Amino acid sequence: MLKKIECFLNPSRLDKVKDELVKIGIDGMSVSEVKGFGRQRGYLEGEKIINKAVKFLPKIKVEIVVDEEIVDKIIDFIKELCAAKTIGAGKIFVLPVEDAVRIRTAEVGKSAIY
Amino acid sequence: MEKNFSSWDMALTQLDEVAKEINLDQNIYNILKKPKRTLIVSIPIRMDNGRIKVFTGFRVQHNINRGPAKGGIRYHPSVTLDEMKALAMLMTWKCAVTGIPYGGAKGGIICDPRKLSLGEIEKLTRRYISEIISIIGPEKDIPAPDVNTNPRIMAWIMDTYSMDKGYSVPGVVTGKPLSIGGSLGRNTATARGIMFTLMSTVKKLNLDFFQQRIVIQGFGNVGGNLARLLQKEGCKIIAVSDVEGGIYNPQGLDCFKVSKFLTETGSVIGFKDAEQITNQELLSLNCDVLIPAALENQITEENAGKVRTKVIVEAANGPTTPEADKILNEKGIFIVPDILANAGGVTVSYFEWVQGLQSYFWTEREVNLKLRDIMGKAFENVWRTSRERKVSMRMAAYILAVSRVAEATKIRGLYP
């Protein structure tokens, strides 16, 4: 089964995540610049909260479609590379992917992404 | 022997306390305090020396109102009918608190498997199953491994039952080897369930998961797997132990190295980078989370006063005696009771049975995610009950369990 890993990360970690994931055999990813806030309401660790206002912080959204078997490995990798245990490190979501098609070759499923 | 008699008394006392707390209908109480079915069988076996020896076996089904009975089979010299009755009742509550559609059962044979050959154990198993075959089955009662029984024995159970029926029946037993319908993730299920429970606990208590100094008593299937799972998540385990004693390092142990050391030497004792301690000292270490994952009756009236932890997660069955439980509660220690914490094992057993009935198989990830879901919901329900009624987590777990079984018993009515 294919799964999509969609993560929202601190922009400073992007290059490292890309390089390391390529090393373990990821053949593609999509990246977008996004703005967002989480439970910290857009404040950095130690920053003073003014008038309870919610702010947006710049984040990077990374999308990767992989085989279910390596999902846990990738999650562990990203946790490690993105300084897990620190506030604002981001979030990882795992979504089911029904199918994939490589348009050029008409390959489908797992074969379309590897 | 005395201890085994008291295990049934203890089970009844526990039920009494819950019955009072929830004002349980006396009629329902009278039903719940007795096992539904008790079968005692004689198991004659021709031993390797040619002589016939007759063993005694039991199968007890405590309640099957929420679904077929489920419970392990143990081979041990100290097995008694009273112990089986107590453990069957405990299984009813465990399945009910987790919300899986099973009743409770337990079985056992009075024997010392260390003194039996593999062939004798196989004959014993097959004849025992043949003697209880009329009350077990995928829709009736599904055995599982317990003390001194393993996947290989489960395979013999599956085979004996299947031979009797004339076709393969994988759903009659769980804890089977993978090749005949065992479930992925079954080996680490109990440990993983405990990890999920611990995660829920730290979240509710507003603690930092990574800052907890964790002590684990026992380094077998549950303790060892748990230590490795927690370390992989980034937790700090400061002490572990086996039967012979424990090792302690306030800076944290490398549990993968400890596992390797244990495999090579047969004990965790002697592991470098750690101080050697006794099992008693381990229980009184200054820590944040204490996880007894070894035997029953480890924290007693005598040593409970010395326990210095904030949280106890009961990975073993009955590691805390009722007297010790009172002392720990007075000290304000948060205890996650066994029937909730270690229900991961029976939950993945349930998954194995479901996969068997469907003749389908799930991926390990699927098993683990479903387990997390069920454990999380069970914890949430017990937590809420505990807050609403202002009772301990243990009492809350029993309240939930007994209420669910009572409700099922009541709504089904009385036959005829």
Short mmCIF file of C-alpha atoms in Angstrom, two decimals:
data_model
loop_
_atom_site.label_atom_id
_atom_site.label_comp_id
_atom_site.label_asym_id
_atom_site.label_seq_id
_atom_site.Cartn_x
_atom_site.Cartn_y
_atom_site.Cartn_z
CA MET A 1 0.00 0.00 0.00
CA LEU A 2 1.18 3.49 -0.79
CA LYS A 3 1.20 6.22 1.82
CA LYS A 4 1.79 9.93 1.59
CA ILE A 5 3.95 11.53 4.22
CA GLU A 6 3.07 15.16 4.54
CA CYS A 7 5.20 17.14 6.94
CA PHE A 8 5.37 20.72 8.09
CA LEU A 9 8.90 21.63 9.03
CA ASN A 10 11.14 24.44 10.05
CA PRO A 11 12.57 25.85 6.73
CA SER A 12 16.13 25.66 8.05
CA ARG A 13 15.91 21.85 8.11
CA LEU A 14 14.78 21.35 4.53
CA ASP A 15 18.12 20.79 2.80
CA LYS A 16 19.25 18.31 5.41
CA VAL A 17 15.97 16.38 5.20
CA LYS A 18 16.17 16.32 1.39
CA ASP A 19 19.80 15.12 1.34
CA GLU A 20 19.31 12.41 3.96
CA LEU A 21 16.06 11.08 2.46
CA VAL A 22 17.66 10.86 -0.97
CA LYS A 23 20.46 8.85 0.65
CA ILE A 24 17.98 6.23 1.90
CA GLY A 25 16.39 5.91 -1.51
CA ILE A 26 13.55 8.41 -1.79
CA ASP A 27 12.98 9.10 -5.48
CA GLY A 28 10.91 12.22 -5.28
CA MET A 29 9.41 14.88 -3.10
CA SER A 30 7.41 18.06 -3.45
CA VAL A 31 8.05 21.10 -1.34
CA SER A 32 5.97 24.21 -0.80
CA GLU A 33 6.46 27.31 1.26
CA VAL A 34 3.56 27.74 3.64
CA LYS A 35 2.58 29.77 6.67
CA GLY A 36 1.07 28.26 9.75
CA PHE A 37 0.68 28.01 13.46
CA GLY A 38 0.32 25.13 15.88
CA ARG A 39 -0.31 24.85 19.59
CA GLN A 40 2.35 27.53 20.19
CA ARG A 41 0.17 29.97 18.22
CA GLY A 42 3.07 31.10 16.08
CA TYR A 43 5.38 32.09 18.93
CA LEU A 44 8.91 30.85 19.24
CA GLU A 45 10.22 29.30 22.42
CA GLY A 46 10.78 32.04 25.01
CA GLU A 47 9.04 34.72 22.94
CA LYS A 48 6.60 36.99 24.78
CA ILE A 49 2.92 36.58 23.86
CA ILE A 50 1.27 39.93 23.09
CA ASN A 51 -2.50 40.37 23.48
CA LYS A 52 -3.03 36.63 22.95
CA ALA A 53 -2.65 37.28 19.21
CA VAL A 54 -2.06 34.27 16.97
CA LYS A 55 0.79 34.71 14.48
CA PHE A 56 1.87 32.80 11.42
CA LEU A 57 5.33 31.37 11.09
CA PRO A 58 6.95 30.46 7.79
CA LYS A 59 7.05 26.67 7.38
CA ILE A 60 7.96 24.22 4.68
CA LYS A 61 5.52 21.54 3.59
CA VAL A 62 7.20 18.39 2.30
CA GLU A 63 5.17 15.72 0.53
CA ILE A 64 6.56 12.28 -0.22
CA VAL A 65 4.72 9.22 -1.47
CA VAL A 66 6.28 5.94 -0.37
CA ASP A 67 5.56 2.29 0.22
CA GLU A 68 3.94 1.55 3.58
CA GLU A 69 6.88 -0.60 4.62
CA ILE A 70 9.29 2.32 4.95
CA VAL A 71 6.91 4.84 6.51
CA ASP A 72 8.14 4.25 10.06
CA LYS A 73 11.77 4.49 9.00
CA ILE A 74 11.15 7.82 7.30
CA ILE A 75 9.27 9.19 10.28
CA ASP A 76 12.16 8.23 12.57
CA PHE A 77 14.59 9.92 10.19
CA ILE A 78 12.63 13.14 10.01
CA LYS A 79 12.17 13.22 13.78
CA GLU A 80 15.91 12.93 14.24
CA LEU A 81 16.86 15.45 11.54
CA CYS A 82 14.32 18.03 12.69
CA ALA A 83 15.47 18.16 16.27
CA ALA A 84 12.59 16.31 17.87
CA LYS A 85 11.98 17.39 21.48
CA THR A 86 12.08 21.13 20.57
CA ILE A 87 9.01 23.32 20.38
CA GLY A 88 7.94 24.24 16.86
CA ALA A 89 9.85 21.36 15.27
CA GLY A 90 6.78 20.59 13.17
CA LYS A 91 4.35 17.79 12.44
CA ILE A 92 4.21 14.71 10.28
CA PHE A 93 0.99 13.33 8.81
CA VAL A 94 0.56 9.96 7.14
CA LEU A 95 -2.21 9.64 4.53
CA PRO A 96 -3.40 6.67 2.51
CA VAL A 97 -2.79 6.89 -1.24
CA GLU A 98 -5.19 4.89 -3.36
CA ASP A 99 -3.04 4.73 -6.47
CA ALA A 100 -0.23 6.42 -8.40
CA VAL A 101 0.39 6.73 -12.14
CA ARG A 102 3.59 7.74 -13.93
CA ILE A 103 2.18 9.56 -16.94
CA ARG A 104 5.13 9.02 -19.28
CA THR A 105 5.27 5.25 -18.96
CA ALA A 106 1.76 4.42 -17.72
CA GLU A 107 3.32 2.59 -14.78
CA VAL A 108 0.95 2.34 -11.83
CA GLY A 109 1.11 1.76 -8.08
CA LYS A 110 4.46 1.24 -6.43
CA SER A 111 6.18 1.04 -9.78
CA ALA A 112 5.05 4.59 -10.57
CA ILE A 113 7.00 6.09 -7.70
CA TYR A 114 10.21 4.06 -7.72
CA MET B 1 -0.97 -23.50 47.65
CA GLU B 2 -2.22 -20.89 50.08
CA LYS B 3 -1.39 -18.09 47.63
CA ASN B 4 -3.50 -19.73 44.93
CA PHE B 5 -6.52 -20.03 47.18
CA SER B 6 -6.20 -16.38 47.99
CA SER B 7 -6.10 -15.34 44.33
CA TRP B 8 -9.76 -16.36 43.99
CA ASP B 9 -10.62 -14.62 47.28
CA MET B 10 -8.81 -11.54 46.02
CA ALA B 11 -10.77 -11.60 42.76
CA LEU B 12 -14.04 -11.81 44.69
CA THR B 13 -13.01 -9.04 47.08
CA GLN B 14 -12.20 -6.84 44.11
CA LEU B 15 -15.61 -7.56 42.58
CA ASP B 16 -17.29 -6.84 45.95
CA GLU B 17 -15.65 -3.43 46.18
CA VAL B 18 -16.69 -2.49 42.66
CA ALA B 19 -20.22 -3.80 43.22
CA LYS B 20 -20.57 -1.50 46.23
CA GLU B 21 -19.12 1.48 44.37
CA ILE B 22 -21.56 1.17 41.44
CA ASN B 23 -24.52 -0.20 43.40
CA LEU B 24 -24.52 -3.31 41.27
CA ASP B 25 -27.85 -5.15 41.06
CA GLN B 26 -27.67 -8.08 43.49
CA ASN B 27 -29.02 -10.52 40.85
CA ILE B 28 -26.35 -9.59 38.37
CA TYR B 29 -23.73 -9.72 41.10
CA ASN B 30 -24.76 -13.28 41.92
CA ILE B 31 -24.21 -14.26 38.29
CA LEU B 32 -20.85 -12.47 37.91
CA LYS B 33 -19.30 -13.92 41.05
CA LYS B 34 -19.49 -17.45 39.62
CA PRO B 35 -17.74 -18.80 36.55
CA LYS B 36 -20.16 -19.82 33.79
CA ARG B 37 -18.45 -23.09 33.04
CA THR B 38 -15.76 -25.12 34.79
CA LEU B 39 -14.31 -28.22 33.21
CA ILE B 40 -11.89 -30.55 34.98
CA VAL B 41 -10.33 -33.26 32.85
CA SER B 42 -7.99 -36.19 33.37
CA ILE B 43 -5.27 -36.44 30.77
CA PRO B 44 -3.65 -39.87 30.53
CA ILE B 45 -0.35 -39.84 28.65
CA ARG B 46 2.01 -42.64 27.76
CA MET B 47 5.34 -41.30 28.99
CA ASP B 48 8.66 -41.87 27.22
CA ASN B 49 9.45 -44.70 29.69
CA GLY B 50 6.33 -46.60 28.57
CA ARG B 51 4.26 -45.97 31.72
CA ILE B 52 0.98 -44.11 31.73
CA LYS B 53 0.75 -40.98 33.81
CA VAL B 54 -2.54 -39.17 34.41
CA PHE B 55 -2.43 -35.38 34.57
CA THR B 56 -5.22 -33.01 35.59
CA GLY B 57 -6.28 -30.10 33.41
CA PHE B 58 -8.81 -27.29 33.71
CA ARG B 59 -10.68 -24.91 31.47
CA VAL B 60 -12.77 -22.22 33.10
CA GLN B 61 -15.04 -19.78 31.25
CA HIS B 62 -16.06 -16.99 33.54
CA ASN B 63 -18.47 -14.98 31.39
CA ILE B 64 -19.35 -15.03 27.70
CA ASN B 65 -22.05 -12.40 27.52
CA ARG B 66 -19.95 -9.93 25.51
CA GLY B 67 -18.54 -12.53 23.12
CA PRO B 68 -16.63 -15.80 23.03
CA ALA B 69 -14.35 -16.60 25.94
CA LYS B 70 -10.65 -15.77 25.67
CA GLY B 71 -7.75 -16.68 27.88
CA GLY B 72 -4.39 -18.39 28.08
CA ILE B 73 -3.38 -21.92 28.94
CA ARG B 74 -0.60 -22.44 31.47
CA TYR B 75 1.49 -25.47 32.32
CA HIS B 76 2.69 -25.24 35.90
CA PRO B 77 2.91 -27.43 39.01
CA SER B 78 1.03 -24.85 41.10
CA VAL B 79 -2.04 -24.65 38.83
CA THR B 80 -5.28 -24.99 40.82
CA LEU B 81 -8.95 -24.66 39.96
CA ASP B 82 -9.25 -21.58 42.17
CA GLU B 83 -6.37 -19.89 40.37
CA MET B 84 -7.99 -20.66 37.00
CA LYS B 85 -11.30 -19.21 38.20
CA ALA B 86 -9.59 -16.03 39.40
CA LEU B 87 -7.62 -15.59 36.18
CA ALA B 88 -10.69 -16.30 34.02
CA MET B 89 -12.59 -13.58 35.87
CA LEU B 90 -9.63 -11.22 35.41
CA MET B 91 -9.74 -11.93 31.65
CA THR B 92 -13.44 -11.00 31.57
CA TRP B 93 -12.60 -7.62 33.09
CA LYS B 94 -9.53 -7.09 30.90
CA CYS B 95 -11.45 -7.72 27.67
CA ALA B 96 -14.32 -5.53 28.86
CA VAL B 97 -12.14 -2.57 29.86
CA THR B 98 -10.40 -2.66 26.49
CA GLY B 99 -13.76 -2.93 24.76
CA ILE B 100 -12.91 -5.99 22.68
CA PRO B 101 -15.88 -8.35 22.22
CA TYR B 102 -14.67 -11.25 24.34
CA GLY B 103 -15.53 -12.89 27.62
CA GLY B 104 -12.94 -14.33 29.96
CA ALA B 105 -11.47 -17.80 30.28
CA LYS B 106 -8.36 -19.54 31.56
CA GLY B 107 -6.98 -23.03 31.38
CA GLY B 108 -4.08 -25.02 32.68
CA ILE B 109 -2.52 -28.37 33.34
CA ILE B 110 -0.87 -29.32 36.61
CA CYS B 111 2.58 -30.36 35.41
CA ASP B 112 6.20 -29.34 35.45
CA PRO B 113 7.13 -28.90 31.80
CA ARG B 114 10.84 -28.83 32.67
CA LYS B 115 10.53 -32.50 33.60
CA LEU B 116 8.72 -33.46 30.37
CA SER B 117 10.20 -34.22 26.98
CA LEU B 118 9.02 -32.29 23.93
CA GLY B 119 7.14 -35.39 22.78
CA GLU B 120 5.40 -35.74 26.13
CA ILE B 121 4.40 -32.05 26.06
CA GLU B 122 2.94 -32.54 22.60
CA LYS B 123 0.92 -35.59 23.69
CA LEU B 124 -0.21 -33.75 26.82
CA THR B 125 -1.33 -30.77 24.76
CA ARG B 126 -3.17 -32.82 22.15
CA ARG B 127 -4.99 -34.99 24.68
CA TYR B 128 -5.90 -31.96 26.82
CA ILE B 129 -7.38 -30.18 23.79
CA SER B 130 -9.21 -33.35 22.81
CA GLU B 131 -10.72 -33.49 26.34
CA ILE B 132 -11.92 -29.87 26.25
CA ILE B 133 -12.75 -29.80 22.53
CA SER B 134 -16.50 -29.60 23.07
CA ILE B 135 -16.26 -26.22 24.82
CA ILE B 136 -13.58 -24.49 22.69
CA GLY B 137 -13.77 -23.18 19.14
CA PRO B 138 -13.49 -19.90 17.22
CA GLU B 139 -17.02 -18.88 18.18
CA LYS B 140 -16.89 -20.36 21.71
CA ASP B 141 -13.58 -20.08 23.51
CA ILE B 142 -10.18 -19.20 22.05
CA PRO B 143 -7.07 -20.25 24.02
CA ALA B 144 -3.71 -18.42 23.89
CA PRO B 145 -0.19 -18.79 25.31
CA ASP B 146 0.44 -18.19 29.01
CA VAL B 147 3.02 -19.40 31.56
CA ASN B 148 5.23 -22.10 29.95
CA THR B 149 3.21 -22.32 26.74
CA ASN B 150 4.40 -20.90 23.42
CA PRO B 151 3.61 -20.56 19.68
CA ARG B 152 4.70 -24.14 19.05
CA ILE B 153 2.14 -25.45 21.56
CA MET B 154 -0.49 -23.17 19.99
CA ALA B 155 0.29 -24.82 16.64
CA TRP B 156 -0.42 -28.26 18.20
CA ILE B 157 -3.70 -26.91 19.59
CA MET B 158 -4.69 -25.59 16.17
CA ASP B 159 -3.71 -28.89 14.55
CA THR B 160 -5.55 -31.08 17.08
CA TYR B 161 -8.74 -29.07 16.75
CA SER B 162 -8.44 -28.98 12.95
CA MET B 163 -7.89 -32.75 12.75
CA ASP B 164 -11.07 -33.28 14.75
CA LYS B 165 -13.05 -31.02 12.40
CA GLY B 166 -11.44 -32.30 9.22
CA TYR B 167 -10.34 -28.88 7.97
CA SER B 168 -8.00 -26.09 9.13
CA VAL B 169 -9.43 -23.79 11.79
CA PRO B 170 -6.89 -21.00 12.46
CA GLY B 171 -9.40 -19.04 14.57
CA VAL B 172 -9.50 -21.62 17.40
CA VAL B 173 -6.32 -20.34 19.06
CA THR B 174 -4.11 -17.23 19.03
CA GLY B 175 -0.40 -16.73 19.52
CA LYS B 176 0.23 -19.11 16.62
CA PRO B 177 3.42 -19.06 14.54
CA LEU B 178 3.23 -16.69 11.55
CA SER B 179 3.30 -19.56 9.05
CA ILE B 180 -0.13 -20.87 10.15
CA GLY B 181 -1.95 -17.60 10.69
CA GLY B 182 -0.17 -15.79 13.51
CA SER B 183 -0.35 -12.00 13.45
CA LEU B 184 2.48 -9.62 12.73
CA GLY B 185 3.18 -7.47 15.76
CA ARG B 186 2.01 -10.13 18.24
CA ASN B 187 5.45 -10.52 19.87
CA THR B 188 5.81 -6.89 20.82
CA ALA B 189 2.08 -6.29 21.39
CA THR B 190 2.09 -6.20 25.19
CA ALA B 191 5.19 -4.00 25.32
CA ARG B 192 3.83 -1.66 22.66
CA GLY B 193 0.51 -1.41 24.49
CA ILE B 194 2.37 -0.41 27.65
CA MET B 195 4.31 2.24 25.75
CA PHE B 196 1.05 3.72 24.41
CA THR B 197 -0.38 3.67 27.94
CA LEU B 198 2.70 5.47 29.26
CA MET B 199 2.40 8.07 26.49
CA SER B 200 -1.26 8.69 27.43
CA THR B 201 -0.28 8.92 31.10
CA VAL B 202 2.46 11.54 30.66
CA LYS B 203 0.16 13.57 28.42
CA LYS B 204 -2.64 13.60 31.02
CA LEU B 205 -0.26 14.38 33.87
CA ASN B 206 1.43 17.15 31.87
CA LEU B 207 4.82 15.51 32.04
CA ASP B 208 7.59 15.56 29.45
CA PHE B 209 7.90 12.06 27.95
CA PHE B 210 11.63 12.44 27.32
CA GLN B 211 12.45 13.74 30.81
CA GLN B 212 11.05 10.71 32.65
CA ARG B 213 13.61 8.53 34.40
CA ILE B 214 12.21 5.07 33.75
CA VAL B 215 12.88 1.89 35.74
CA ILE B 216 11.79 -1.48 34.36
CA GLN B 217 11.68 -4.66 36.46
CA GLY B 218 12.01 -7.69 34.18
CA PHE B 219 13.78 -7.94 30.85
CA GLY B 220 11.88 -10.76 29.17
CA ASN B 221 9.40 -10.57 26.32
CA VAL B 222 7.57 -7.63 27.88
CA GLY B 223 10.31 -5.78 29.79
CA GLY B 224 12.99 -6.22 27.13
CA ASN B 225 10.81 -5.22 24.20
CA LEU B 226 9.45 -2.29 26.17
CA ALA B 227 12.94 -1.03 27.07
CA ARG B 228 13.99 -1.13 23.41
CA LEU B 229 10.79 0.50 22.15
CA LEU B 230 11.05 3.32 24.70
CA GLN B 231 14.73 3.92 23.99
CA LYS B 232 14.00 4.10 20.28
CA GLU B 233 11.43 6.80 21.00
CA GLY B 234 14.10 8.76 22.87
CA CYS B 235 13.27 7.89 26.49
CA LYS B 236 15.73 7.45 29.29
CA ILE B 237 15.77 4.07 31.04
CA ILE B 238 17.91 4.25 34.16
CA ALA B 239 17.52 0.70 35.50
CA VAL B 240 16.41 -2.75 34.37
CA SER B 241 16.56 -6.20 35.95
CA ASP B 242 16.07 -9.91 35.45
CA VAL B 243 15.56 -12.77 37.94
CA GLU B 244 19.13 -12.49 39.18
CA GLY B 245 19.16 -8.77 39.90
CA GLY B 246 19.33 -5.37 38.30
CA ILE B 247 21.61 -2.77 36.77
CA TYR B 248 21.41 0.96 37.34
CA ASN B 249 22.88 4.00 35.65
CA PRO B 250 21.33 7.38 36.51
CA GLN B 251 22.62 8.73 33.17
CA GLY B 252 20.60 6.13 31.27
CA LEU B 253 21.28 2.62 29.97
CA ASP B 254 21.74 1.60 26.35
CA CYS B 255 19.04 -1.08 26.30
CA PHE B 256 20.07 -2.43 22.89
CA LYS B 257 23.52 -3.16 24.31
CA VAL B 258 21.93 -4.63 27.44
CA SER B 259 19.82 -6.98 25.24
CA LYS B 260 22.92 -8.08 23.37
CA PHE B 261 24.76 -8.63 26.65
CA LEU B 262 21.81 -10.65 28.00
CA THR B 263 21.75 -12.87 24.91
CA GLU B 264 25.49 -13.50 25.22
CA THR B 265 25.76 -14.07 28.96
CA GLY B 266 22.27 -15.10 30.05
CA SER B 267 21.82 -12.22 32.51
CA VAL B 268 21.89 -8.43 32.63
CA ILE B 269 24.18 -8.69 35.67
CA GLY B 270 27.75 -7.74 34.88
CA PHE B 271 26.81 -5.21 32.20
CA LYS B 272 29.46 -2.51 32.23
CA ASP B 273 28.55 1.19 32.49
CA ALA B 274 26.13 0.32 35.27
CA GLU B 275 25.95 -0.24 38.99
CA GLN B 276 24.76 -3.64 40.18
CA ILE B 277 21.64 -3.64 42.38
CA THR B 278 19.14 -6.15 43.77
CA ASN B 279 15.54 -6.40 42.60
CA GLN B 280 14.44 -4.92 45.93
CA GLU B 281 16.79 -1.94 45.51
CA LEU B 282 15.47 -1.47 41.98
CA LEU B 283 11.92 -1.06 43.27
CA SER B 284 13.00 1.66 45.68
CA LEU B 285 15.13 3.67 43.22
CA ASN B 286 14.42 7.37 42.94
CA CYS B 287 12.72 7.60 39.53
CA ASP B 288 9.72 9.05 37.68
CA VAL B 289 8.17 5.93 36.16
CA LEU B 290 8.38 2.43 37.61
CA ILE B 291 7.29 -0.43 35.37
CA PRO B 292 7.05 -3.83 37.06
CA ALA B 293 7.17 -6.24 34.10
CA ALA B 294 8.17 -9.45 35.86
CA LEU B 295 6.08 -11.45 38.32
CA GLU B 296 3.05 -10.95 40.51
CA ASN B 297 3.24 -9.69 44.13
CA GLN B 298 6.44 -7.66 43.72
CA ILE B 299 5.33 -4.49 45.48
CA THR B 300 4.06 -5.56 48.89
CA GLU B 301 3.10 -4.11 52.25
CA GLU B 302 6.78 -4.43 53.28
CA ASN B 303 8.44 -2.51 50.44
CA ALA B 304 5.66 -0.20 49.23
CA GLY B 305 6.72 2.50 51.71
CA LYS B 306 10.16 2.65 50.08
CA VAL B 307 8.91 3.12 46.52
CA ARG B 308 10.07 6.53 45.23
CA THR B 309 8.38 7.13 41.90
CA LYS B 310 5.60 9.35 40.58
CA VAL B 311 4.01 6.84 38.23
CA ILE B 312 3.67 3.05 38.21
CA VAL B 313 2.59 1.26 35.04
CA GLU B 314 1.73 -2.36 35.79
CA ALA B 315 3.09 -4.37 32.88
CA ALA B 316 2.98 -7.66 34.79
CA ASN B 317 -0.24 -9.19 36.07
CA GLY B 318 -0.89 -8.32 39.73
CA PRO B 319 2.54 -6.90 40.59
CA THR B 320 1.03 -4.83 43.43
CA THR B 321 -0.68 -6.49 46.40
CA PRO B 322 -3.94 -4.87 47.64
CA GLU B 323 -2.20 -3.70 50.86
CA ALA B 324 0.65 -2.15 48.86
CA ASP B 325 -1.88 -0.54 46.54
CA LYS B 326 -3.41 1.33 49.51
CA ILE B 327 0.01 2.56 50.67
CA LEU B 328 0.99 3.72 47.16
CA ASN B 329 -2.32 5.52 46.70
CA GLU B 330 -1.85 7.33 50.00
CA LYS B 331 1.58 8.41 48.82
CA GLY B 332 -0.09 9.95 45.77
CA ILE B 333 1.58 7.66 43.24
CA PHE B 334 -0.34 7.45 39.97
CA ILE B 335 -0.90 3.75 39.18
CA VAL B 336 -2.00 2.47 35.79
CA PRO B 337 -3.53 -0.93 36.62
CA ASP B 338 -2.54 -4.18 34.92
CA ILE B 339 -5.93 -4.88 33.31
CA LEU B 340 -5.58 -1.63 31.39
CA ALA B 341 -1.81 -1.33 30.91
CA ASN B 342 -1.00 -4.84 29.68
CA ALA B 343 -4.12 -5.38 27.55
CA GLY B 344 -2.03 -4.95 24.37
CA GLY B 345 -1.39 -8.70 24.31
CA VAL B 346 -5.03 -9.76 24.30
CA THR B 347 -5.88 -6.96 21.87
CA VAL B 348 -3.47 -8.22 19.22
CA SER B 349 -4.69 -11.76 20.00
CA TYR B 350 -8.11 -10.45 19.08
CA PHE B 351 -6.65 -9.03 15.84
CA GLU B 352 -5.12 -12.42 15.08
CA TRP B 353 -8.52 -14.08 15.58
CA VAL B 354 -10.24 -11.48 13.36
CA GLN B 355 -7.64 -12.03 10.63
CA GLY B 356 -8.14 -15.79 10.99
CA LEU B 357 -11.91 -15.50 10.63
CA GLN B 358 -11.51 -13.29 7.58
CA SER B 359 -8.75 -15.48 6.14
CA TYR B 360 -6.88 -12.23 5.58
CA PHE B 361 -3.69 -10.70 6.95
CA TRP B 362 -2.77 -7.19 7.95
CA THR B 363 0.55 -5.36 7.74
CA GLU B 364 2.48 -4.81 10.95
CA ARG B 365 1.86 -1.09 10.70
CA GLU B 366 -1.86 -1.69 10.48
CA VAL B 367 -1.77 -3.92 13.57
CA ASN B 368 0.23 -1.35 15.54
CA LEU B 369 -2.01 1.56 14.58
CA LYS B 370 -5.18 -0.33 15.48
CA LEU B 371 -3.59 -1.33 18.78
CA ARG B 372 -2.72 2.29 19.52
CA ASP B 373 -6.27 3.33 18.77
CA ILE B 374 -7.82 0.76 21.12
CA MET B 375 -5.31 1.34 23.93
CA GLY B 376 -5.77 5.10 23.64
CA LYS B 377 -9.54 4.89 23.86
CA ALA B 378 -9.41 2.47 26.79
CA PHE B 379 -7.06 4.79 28.67
CA GLU B 380 -9.21 7.83 27.94
CA ASN B 381 -12.35 6.07 29.23
CA VAL B 382 -10.68 4.88 32.42
CA TRP B 383 -9.15 8.32 33.00
CA ARG B 384 -12.52 10.02 32.59
CA THR B 385 -14.24 7.56 34.94
CA SER B 386 -11.48 8.05 37.48
CA ARG B 387 -11.90 11.87 37.39
CA GLU B 388 -15.70 11.81 37.41
CA ARG B 389 -16.00 9.40 40.31
CA LYS B 390 -12.85 10.57 42.11
CA VAL B 391 -11.46 7.05 42.36
CA SER B 392 -8.11 5.48 41.53
CA MET B 393 -7.34 4.35 37.99
CA ARG B 394 -7.58 0.76 39.20
CA MET B 395 -11.05 1.23 40.64
CA ALA B 396 -12.08 3.16 37.51
CA ALA B 397 -10.89 0.33 35.25
CA TYR B 398 -12.87 -2.23 37.26
CA ILE B 399 -15.93 0.02 37.35
CA LEU B 400 -15.89 0.30 33.56
CA ALA B 401 -15.26 -3.40 33.07
CA VAL B 402 -17.85 -4.68 35.55
CA SER B 403 -20.46 -2.17 34.33
CA ARG B 404 -20.01 -3.29 30.73
CA VAL B 405 -20.31 -6.98 31.57
CA ALA B 406 -23.26 -6.28 33.89
CA GLU B 407 -24.99 -4.29 31.16
CA ALA B 408 -24.48 -7.09 28.62
CA THR B 409 -25.70 -9.67 31.13
CA LYS B 410 -28.78 -7.62 31.99
CA ILE B 411 -29.76 -6.75 28.42
CA ARG B 412 -29.50 -10.34 27.23
CA GLY B 413 -31.90 -11.37 29.97
CA LEU B 414 -32.25 -14.78 31.48
CA TYR B 415 -32.77 -18.01 29.58
CA PRO B 416 -35.31 -19.64 29.57
#
